[in-house]
């Protein structure tokens, strides 16, 4: 005689099916680690360039002098390099994220480009696009010291907005980025350090957390 199905097991299975259909669960922790390494490398390159071009003979950081004391002409001159560096970092981080996330999706037999993935990307793209344009306006209007805080805050908001479509740890990463952004507002001269902490070490830390929790 067949035993009656366990209602609790059935509910658990139904919940798992619903979660798979509404959330993108193939996001790899290694993609976060890779993005963090890219961010730290970009921060080091940016520091080298700004220190070389705008550092003073008394040792004042080039980032601080350009962002808080630089003229409009100096900021315009630095803009092509900074934009090229940003585009390069974003492109490389996206390539790393695509590689590791695609690899995980193939291993788990899940589609890479499904409805949850599209919703995830859209929920990220809107706040990030708005934040990027806002921070560019800050830079051009002379409020350059608020660019890094703005980037961290908008990125944190984007992660919070996207967290309902993917792993719960993304929400914690978003709150971390927002906290660092608010601290960076209070300490604008440390903007490059906060950039490295948020986009670099923050991604690496949460990437390792997600990898150890879901992929090992």
PDB file of C-alpha atoms in Angstrom:
ATOM      1  CA  UNK A   1       0.000   0.000   0.000  1.00  0.00           C
ATOM      2  CA  UNK A   2       1.385   3.377  -1.002  1.00  0.00           C
ATOM      3  CA  UNK A   3       2.160   5.802   1.788  1.00  0.00           C
ATOM      4  CA  UNK A   4       0.518   9.203   1.620  1.00  0.00           C
ATOM      5  CA  UNK A   5       2.752  11.962   0.225  1.00  0.00           C
ATOM      6  CA  UNK A   6       4.366  14.209   2.786  1.00  0.00           C
ATOM      7  CA  UNK A   7       2.579  17.595   2.620  1.00  0.00           C
ATOM      8  CA  UNK A   8       5.644  19.418   3.939  1.00  0.00           C
ATOM      9  CA  UNK A   9       7.853  17.898   1.230  1.00  0.00           C
ATOM     10  CA  UNK A  10       5.309  18.835  -1.410  1.00  0.00           C
ATOM     11  CA  UNK A  11       5.153  22.435  -0.178  1.00  0.00           C
ATOM     12  CA  UNK A  12       8.947  22.627  -0.170  1.00  0.00           C
ATOM     13  CA  UNK A  13       9.097  21.349  -3.743  1.00  0.00           C
ATOM     14  CA  UNK A  14       6.403  23.789  -4.893  1.00  0.00           C
ATOM     15  CA  UNK A  15       8.254  26.660  -3.233  1.00  0.00           C
ATOM     16  CA  UNK A  16      11.520  25.648  -4.929  1.00  0.00           C
ATOM     17  CA  UNK A  17       9.792  25.506  -8.318  1.00  0.00           C
ATOM     18  CA  UNK A  18       8.224  28.936  -7.817  1.00  0.00           C
ATOM     19  CA  UNK A  19      11.577  30.372  -6.715  1.00  0.00           C
ATOM     20  CA  UNK A  20      13.349  28.988  -9.780  1.00  0.00           C
ATOM     21  CA  UNK A  21      10.687  30.479 -12.039  1.00  0.00           C
ATOM     22  CA  UNK A  22      10.789  33.947 -10.477  1.00  0.00           C
ATOM     23  CA  UNK A  23      14.430  34.430  -9.441  1.00  0.00           C
ATOM     24  CA  UNK A  24      17.735  34.162 -11.288  1.00  0.00           C
ATOM     25  CA  UNK A  25      19.699  31.707  -9.152  1.00  0.00           C
ATOM     26  CA  UNK A  26      22.685  31.013 -11.415  1.00  0.00           C
ATOM     27  CA  UNK A  27      24.577  34.152 -10.420  1.00  0.00           C
ATOM     28  CA  UNK A  28      28.080  32.957  -9.578  1.00  0.00           C
ATOM     29  CA  UNK A  29      29.996  34.150  -6.551  1.00  0.00           C
ATOM     30  CA  UNK A  30      33.167  33.984  -8.624  1.00  0.00           C
ATOM     31  CA  UNK A  31      31.771  36.717 -10.867  1.00  0.00           C
ATOM     32  CA  UNK A  32      31.707  38.981  -7.797  1.00  0.00           C
ATOM     33  CA  UNK A  33      35.286  38.076  -6.957  1.00  0.00           C
ATOM     34  CA  UNK A  34      36.356  38.826 -10.520  1.00  0.00           C
ATOM     35  CA  UNK A  35      34.516  42.157 -10.527  1.00  0.00           C
ATOM     36  CA  UNK A  36      36.214  43.069  -7.259  1.00  0.00           C
ATOM     37  CA  UNK A  37      39.665  42.322  -8.667  1.00  0.00           C
ATOM     38  CA  UNK A  38      38.849  44.457 -11.725  1.00  0.00           C
ATOM     39  CA  UNK A  39      37.720  47.324  -9.468  1.00  0.00           C
ATOM     40  CA  UNK A  40      40.865  47.184  -7.332  1.00  0.00           C
ATOM     41  CA  UNK A  41      43.032  47.167 -10.457  1.00  0.00           C
ATOM     42  CA  UNK A  42      41.096  50.116 -11.879  1.00  0.00           C
ATOM     43  CA  UNK A  43      41.423  52.042  -8.620  1.00  0.00           C
ATOM     44  CA  UNK A  44      45.190  51.471  -8.665  1.00  0.00           C
ATOM     45  CA  UNK A  45      45.440  52.652 -12.289  1.00  0.00           C
ATOM     46  CA  UNK A  46      43.298  55.703 -11.510  1.00  0.00           C
ATOM     47  CA  UNK A  47      45.415  56.566  -8.487  1.00  0.00           C
ATOM     48  CA  UNK A  48      48.610  56.277 -10.521  1.00  0.00           C
ATOM     49  CA  UNK A  49      47.268  58.509 -13.292  1.00  0.00           C
ATOM     50  CA  UNK A  50      45.836  61.189 -11.012  1.00  0.00           C
ATOM     51  CA  UNK A  51      48.916  61.213  -8.817  1.00  0.00           C
ATOM     52  CA  UNK A  52      51.148  61.549 -11.870  1.00  0.00           C
ATOM     53  CA  UNK A  53      49.091  64.314 -13.461  1.00  0.00           C
ATOM     54  CA  UNK A  54      47.709  66.241 -10.489  1.00  0.00           C
ATOM     55  CA  UNK A  55      49.706  65.310  -7.404  1.00  0.00           C
ATOM     56  CA  UNK A  56      51.665  68.185  -5.901  1.00  0.00           C
ATOM     57  CA  UNK A  57      55.288  68.342  -4.973  1.00  0.00           C
ATOM     58  CA  UNK A  58      54.242  68.295  -1.309  1.00  0.00           C
ATOM     59  CA  UNK A  59      52.618  64.896  -1.685  1.00  0.00           C
ATOM     60  CA  UNK A  60      48.941  65.883  -1.771  1.00  0.00           C
ATOM     61  CA  UNK A  61      46.937  63.057  -3.369  1.00  0.00           C
ATOM     62  CA  UNK A  62      46.153  63.706  -7.023  1.00  0.00           C
ATOM     63  CA  UNK A  63      42.592  62.458  -6.558  1.00  0.00           C
ATOM     64  CA  UNK A  64      41.941  64.938  -3.754  1.00  0.00           C
ATOM     65  CA  UNK A  65      43.470  67.872  -5.603  1.00  0.00           C
ATOM     66  CA  UNK A  66      41.535  67.238  -8.809  1.00  0.00           C
ATOM     67  CA  UNK A  67      38.210  66.512  -7.145  1.00  0.00           C
ATOM     68  CA  UNK A  68      38.226  69.301  -4.558  1.00  0.00           C
ATOM     69  CA  UNK A  69      40.657  71.940  -5.817  1.00  0.00           C
ATOM     70  CA  UNK A  70      40.953  71.312  -9.552  1.00  0.00           C
ATOM     71  CA  UNK A  71      39.775  73.849 -12.096  1.00  0.00           C
ATOM     72  CA  UNK A  72      37.052  73.169 -14.652  1.00  0.00           C
ATOM     73  CA  UNK A  73      39.727  72.972 -17.359  1.00  0.00           C
ATOM     74  CA  UNK A  74      41.667  70.329 -15.393  1.00  0.00           C
ATOM     75  CA  UNK A  75      38.545  68.247 -14.838  1.00  0.00           C
ATOM     76  CA  UNK A  76      37.699  68.464 -18.550  1.00  0.00           C
ATOM     77  CA  UNK A  77      41.226  67.356 -19.422  1.00  0.00           C
ATOM     78  CA  UNK A  78      41.009  64.342 -17.097  1.00  0.00           C
ATOM     79  CA  UNK A  79      37.510  63.322 -18.223  1.00  0.00           C
ATOM     80  CA  UNK A  80      38.468  61.261 -21.342  1.00  0.00           C
ATOM     81  CA  UNK A  81      40.865  59.108 -19.339  1.00  0.00           C
ATOM     82  CA  UNK A  82      38.403  58.638 -16.475  1.00  0.00           C
ATOM     83  CA  UNK A  83      35.579  57.718 -18.855  1.00  0.00           C
ATOM     84  CA  UNK A  84      37.816  55.287 -20.761  1.00  0.00           C
ATOM     85  CA  UNK A  85      38.901  53.716 -17.467  1.00  0.00           C
ATOM     86  CA  UNK A  86      35.271  53.386 -16.322  1.00  0.00           C
ATOM     87  CA  UNK A  87      34.152  51.834 -19.622  1.00  0.00           C
ATOM     88  CA  UNK A  88      37.083  49.431 -19.551  1.00  0.00           C
ATOM     89  CA  UNK A  89      36.366  48.363 -15.968  1.00  0.00           C
ATOM     90  CA  UNK A  90      32.644  47.875 -16.613  1.00  0.00           C
ATOM     91  CA  UNK A  91      33.284  45.908 -19.812  1.00  0.00           C
ATOM     92  CA  UNK A  92      35.834  43.627 -18.167  1.00  0.00           C
ATOM     93  CA  UNK A  93      33.670  43.097 -15.070  1.00  0.00           C
ATOM     94  CA  UNK A  94      30.670  42.199 -17.255  1.00  0.00           C
ATOM     95  CA  UNK A  95      32.779  39.768 -19.283  1.00  0.00           C
ATOM     96  CA  UNK A  96      33.991  38.052 -16.101  1.00  0.00           C
ATOM     97  CA  UNK A  97      30.443  37.927 -14.698  1.00  0.00           C
ATOM     98  CA  UNK A  98      29.109  36.452 -17.944  1.00  0.00           C
ATOM     99  CA  UNK A  99      31.790  33.762 -18.061  1.00  0.00           C
ATOM    100  CA  UNK A 100      31.356  32.478 -14.503  1.00  0.00           C
ATOM    101  CA  UNK A 101      27.554  32.829 -14.469  1.00  0.00           C
ATOM    102  CA  UNK A 102      27.220  31.012 -17.795  1.00  0.00           C
ATOM    103  CA  UNK A 103      29.485  28.256 -16.513  1.00  0.00           C
ATOM    104  CA  UNK A 104      27.337  27.806 -13.404  1.00  0.00           C
ATOM    105  CA  UNK A 105      24.108  27.844 -15.427  1.00  0.00           C
ATOM    106  CA  UNK A 106      25.445  25.104 -17.726  1.00  0.00           C
ATOM    107  CA  UNK A 107      26.601  22.999 -14.771  1.00  0.00           C
ATOM    108  CA  UNK A 108      23.178  23.240 -13.119  1.00  0.00           C
ATOM    109  CA  UNK A 109      21.222  22.787 -16.336  1.00  0.00           C
ATOM    110  CA  UNK A 110      19.470  26.135 -16.069  1.00  0.00           C
ATOM    111  CA  UNK A 111      18.831  28.638 -18.857  1.00  0.00           C
ATOM    112  CA  UNK A 112      21.076  31.701 -18.812  1.00  0.00           C
ATOM    113  CA  UNK A 113      18.706  34.111 -20.554  1.00  0.00           C
ATOM    114  CA  UNK A 114      15.216  33.614 -19.147  1.00  0.00           C
ATOM    115  CA  UNK A 115      12.502  35.903 -17.762  1.00  0.00           C
ATOM    116  CA  UNK A 116      14.108  36.324 -14.286  1.00  0.00           C
ATOM    117  CA  UNK A 117      17.452  37.182 -15.917  1.00  0.00           C
ATOM    118  CA  UNK A 118      15.801  39.851 -18.058  1.00  0.00           C
ATOM    119  CA  UNK A 119      13.996  41.320 -15.060  1.00  0.00           C
ATOM    120  CA  UNK A 120      17.248  41.277 -13.081  1.00  0.00           C
ATOM    121  CA  UNK A 121      19.179  43.159 -15.764  1.00  0.00           C
ATOM    122  CA  UNK A 122      16.413  45.729 -16.252  1.00  0.00           C
ATOM    123  CA  UNK A 123      16.120  46.399 -12.528  1.00  0.00           C
ATOM    124  CA  UNK A 124      19.894  46.957 -12.423  1.00  0.00           C
ATOM    125  CA  UNK A 125      20.156  49.016 -15.605  1.00  0.00           C
ATOM    126  CA  UNK A 126      17.645  51.755 -14.765  1.00  0.00           C
ATOM    127  CA  UNK A 127      19.196  52.947 -11.449  1.00  0.00           C
ATOM    128  CA  UNK A 128      22.726  52.459 -12.808  1.00  0.00           C
ATOM    129  CA  UNK A 129      22.018  54.489 -15.952  1.00  0.00           C
ATOM    130  CA  UNK A 130      20.396  57.291 -13.977  1.00  0.00           C
ATOM    131  CA  UNK A 131      23.194  57.243 -11.414  1.00  0.00           C
ATOM    132  CA  UNK A 132      25.922  57.338 -14.051  1.00  0.00           C
ATOM    133  CA  UNK A 133      24.407  60.408 -15.737  1.00  0.00           C
ATOM    134  CA  UNK A 134      23.843  62.100 -12.382  1.00  0.00           C
ATOM    135  CA  UNK A 135      27.459  61.533 -11.295  1.00  0.00           C
ATOM    136  CA  UNK A 136      28.735  62.793 -14.659  1.00  0.00           C
ATOM    137  CA  UNK A 137      26.714  65.987 -14.119  1.00  0.00           C
ATOM    138  CA  UNK A 138      28.195  66.346 -10.628  1.00  0.00           C
ATOM    139  CA  UNK A 139      31.691  66.058 -12.056  1.00  0.00           C
ATOM    140  CA  UNK A 140      31.086  68.610 -14.804  1.00  0.00           C
ATOM    141  CA  UNK A 141      29.321  71.081 -12.490  1.00  0.00           C
ATOM    142  CA  UNK A 142      32.196  71.259 -10.022  1.00  0.00           C
ATOM    143  CA  UNK A 143      30.872  68.893  -7.338  1.00  0.00           C
ATOM    144  CA  UNK A 144      33.410  66.216  -8.275  1.00  0.00           C
ATOM    145  CA  UNK A 145      34.077  65.157  -4.681  1.00  0.00           C
ATOM    146  CA  UNK A 146      30.544  63.698  -4.578  1.00  0.00           C
ATOM    147  CA  UNK A 147      31.051  61.465  -7.615  1.00  0.00           C
ATOM    148  CA  UNK A 148      32.299  58.396  -5.728  1.00  0.00           C
ATOM    149  CA  UNK A 149      29.633  58.701  -2.987  1.00  0.00           C
ATOM    150  CA  UNK A 150      27.025  59.019  -5.726  1.00  0.00           C
ATOM    151  CA  UNK A 151      28.328  55.951  -7.551  1.00  0.00           C
ATOM    152  CA  UNK A 152      28.226  53.865  -4.379  1.00  0.00           C
ATOM    153  CA  UNK A 153      24.746  55.065  -3.404  1.00  0.00           C
ATOM    154  CA  UNK A 154      23.197  54.491  -6.822  1.00  0.00           C
ATOM    155  CA  UNK A 155      24.901  51.119  -7.155  1.00  0.00           C
ATOM    156  CA  UNK A 156      23.576  50.111  -3.745  1.00  0.00           C
ATOM    157  CA  UNK A 157      20.074  51.192  -4.766  1.00  0.00           C
ATOM    158  CA  UNK A 158      20.391  49.201  -7.996  1.00  0.00           C
ATOM    159  CA  UNK A 159      21.384  46.079  -6.062  1.00  0.00           C
ATOM    160  CA  UNK A 160      18.481  46.527  -3.655  1.00  0.00           C
ATOM    161  CA  UNK A 161      16.121  46.951  -6.590  1.00  0.00           C
ATOM    162  CA  UNK A 162      17.459  43.799  -8.268  1.00  0.00           C
ATOM    163  CA  UNK A 163      17.731  41.643  -5.148  1.00  0.00           C
ATOM    164  CA  UNK A 164      14.118  40.417  -5.433  1.00  0.00           C
ATOM    165  CA  UNK A 165      15.074  38.641  -8.659  1.00  0.00           C
ATOM    166  CA  UNK A 166      18.204  36.847  -7.451  1.00  0.00           C
ATOM    167  CA  UNK A 167      20.115  35.648  -4.376  1.00  0.00           C
ATOM    168  CA  UNK A 168      19.374  37.275  -1.007  1.00  0.00           C
ATOM    169  CA  UNK A 169      23.027  38.178  -0.448  1.00  0.00           C
ATOM    170  CA  UNK A 170      22.724  40.839  -3.159  1.00  0.00           C
ATOM    171  CA  UNK A 171      20.477  42.821  -0.805  1.00  0.00           C
ATOM    172  CA  UNK A 172      23.198  42.803   1.858  1.00  0.00           C
ATOM    173  CA  UNK A 173      25.787  43.894  -0.695  1.00  0.00           C
ATOM    174  CA  UNK A 174      23.507  46.761  -1.727  1.00  0.00           C
ATOM    175  CA  UNK A 175      23.123  47.946   1.863  1.00  0.00           C
ATOM    176  CA  UNK A 176      26.896  47.752   2.302  1.00  0.00           C
ATOM    177  CA  UNK A 177      27.479  49.898  -0.785  1.00  0.00           C
ATOM    178  CA  UNK A 178      24.955  52.467   0.412  1.00  0.00           C
ATOM    179  CA  UNK A 179      26.574  52.629   3.847  1.00  0.00           C
ATOM    180  CA  UNK A 180      29.986  53.192   2.297  1.00  0.00           C
ATOM    181  CA  UNK A 181      28.497  55.852   0.016  1.00  0.00           C
ATOM    182  CA  UNK A 182      27.106  57.772   2.983  1.00  0.00           C
ATOM    183  CA  UNK A 183      30.445  57.564   4.787  1.00  0.00           C
ATOM    184  CA  UNK A 184      32.192  58.790   1.642  1.00  0.00           C
ATOM    185  CA  UNK A 185      29.951  61.886   1.675  1.00  0.00           C
ATOM    186  CA  UNK A 186      31.384  62.746   5.087  1.00  0.00           C
ATOM    187  CA  UNK A 187      34.979  62.010   4.005  1.00  0.00           C
ATOM    188  CA  UNK A 188      35.170  63.202   0.372  1.00  0.00           C
ATOM    189  CA  UNK A 189      38.961  63.221   0.328  1.00  0.00           C
ATOM    190  CA  UNK A 190      38.947  59.465   0.815  1.00  0.00           C
ATOM    191  CA  UNK A 191      36.794  58.824  -2.254  1.00  0.00           C
ATOM    192  CA  UNK A 192      39.264  56.542  -4.003  1.00  0.00           C
ATOM    193  CA  UNK A 193      39.660  54.438  -0.860  1.00  0.00           C
ATOM    194  CA  UNK A 194      35.890  54.076  -0.512  1.00  0.00           C
ATOM    195  CA  UNK A 195      35.715  53.127  -4.196  1.00  0.00           C
ATOM    196  CA  UNK A 196      38.228  50.335  -3.594  1.00  0.00           C
ATOM    197  CA  UNK A 197      36.412  49.215  -0.447  1.00  0.00           C
ATOM    198  CA  UNK A 198      32.958  49.129  -2.048  1.00  0.00           C
ATOM    199  CA  UNK A 199      33.507  48.001  -5.602  1.00  0.00           C
ATOM    200  CA  UNK A 200      36.679  46.043  -4.840  1.00  0.00           C
ATOM    201  CA  UNK A 201      36.716  44.401  -1.416  1.00  0.00           C
ATOM    202  CA  UNK A 202      32.925  44.470  -1.120  1.00  0.00           C
ATOM    203  CA  UNK A 203      32.503  42.425  -4.291  1.00  0.00           C
ATOM    204  CA  UNK A 204      35.277  40.025  -3.319  1.00  0.00           C
ATOM    205  CA  UNK A 205      33.866  39.456   0.178  1.00  0.00           C
ATOM    206  CA  UNK A 206      30.295  38.845  -0.918  1.00  0.00           C
ATOM    207  CA  UNK A 207      31.438  36.837  -3.922  1.00  0.00           C
ATOM    208  CA  UNK A 208      33.369  34.457  -1.670  1.00  0.00           C
ATOM    209  CA  UNK A 209      30.378  34.257   0.678  1.00  0.00           C
ATOM    210  CA  UNK A 210      28.037  33.281  -2.161  1.00  0.00           C
ATOM    211  CA  UNK A 211      30.547  30.837  -3.633  1.00  0.00           C
ATOM    212  CA  UNK A 212      31.086  29.028  -0.329  1.00  0.00           C
ATOM    213  CA  UNK A 213      27.361  28.960   0.391  1.00  0.00           C
ATOM    214  CA  UNK A 214      25.975  27.844  -2.973  1.00  0.00           C
ATOM    215  CA  UNK A 215      28.738  26.500  -5.232  1.00  0.00           C
ATOM    216  CA  UNK A 216      31.260  24.528  -3.232  1.00  0.00           C
TER     217      UNK A 216
END
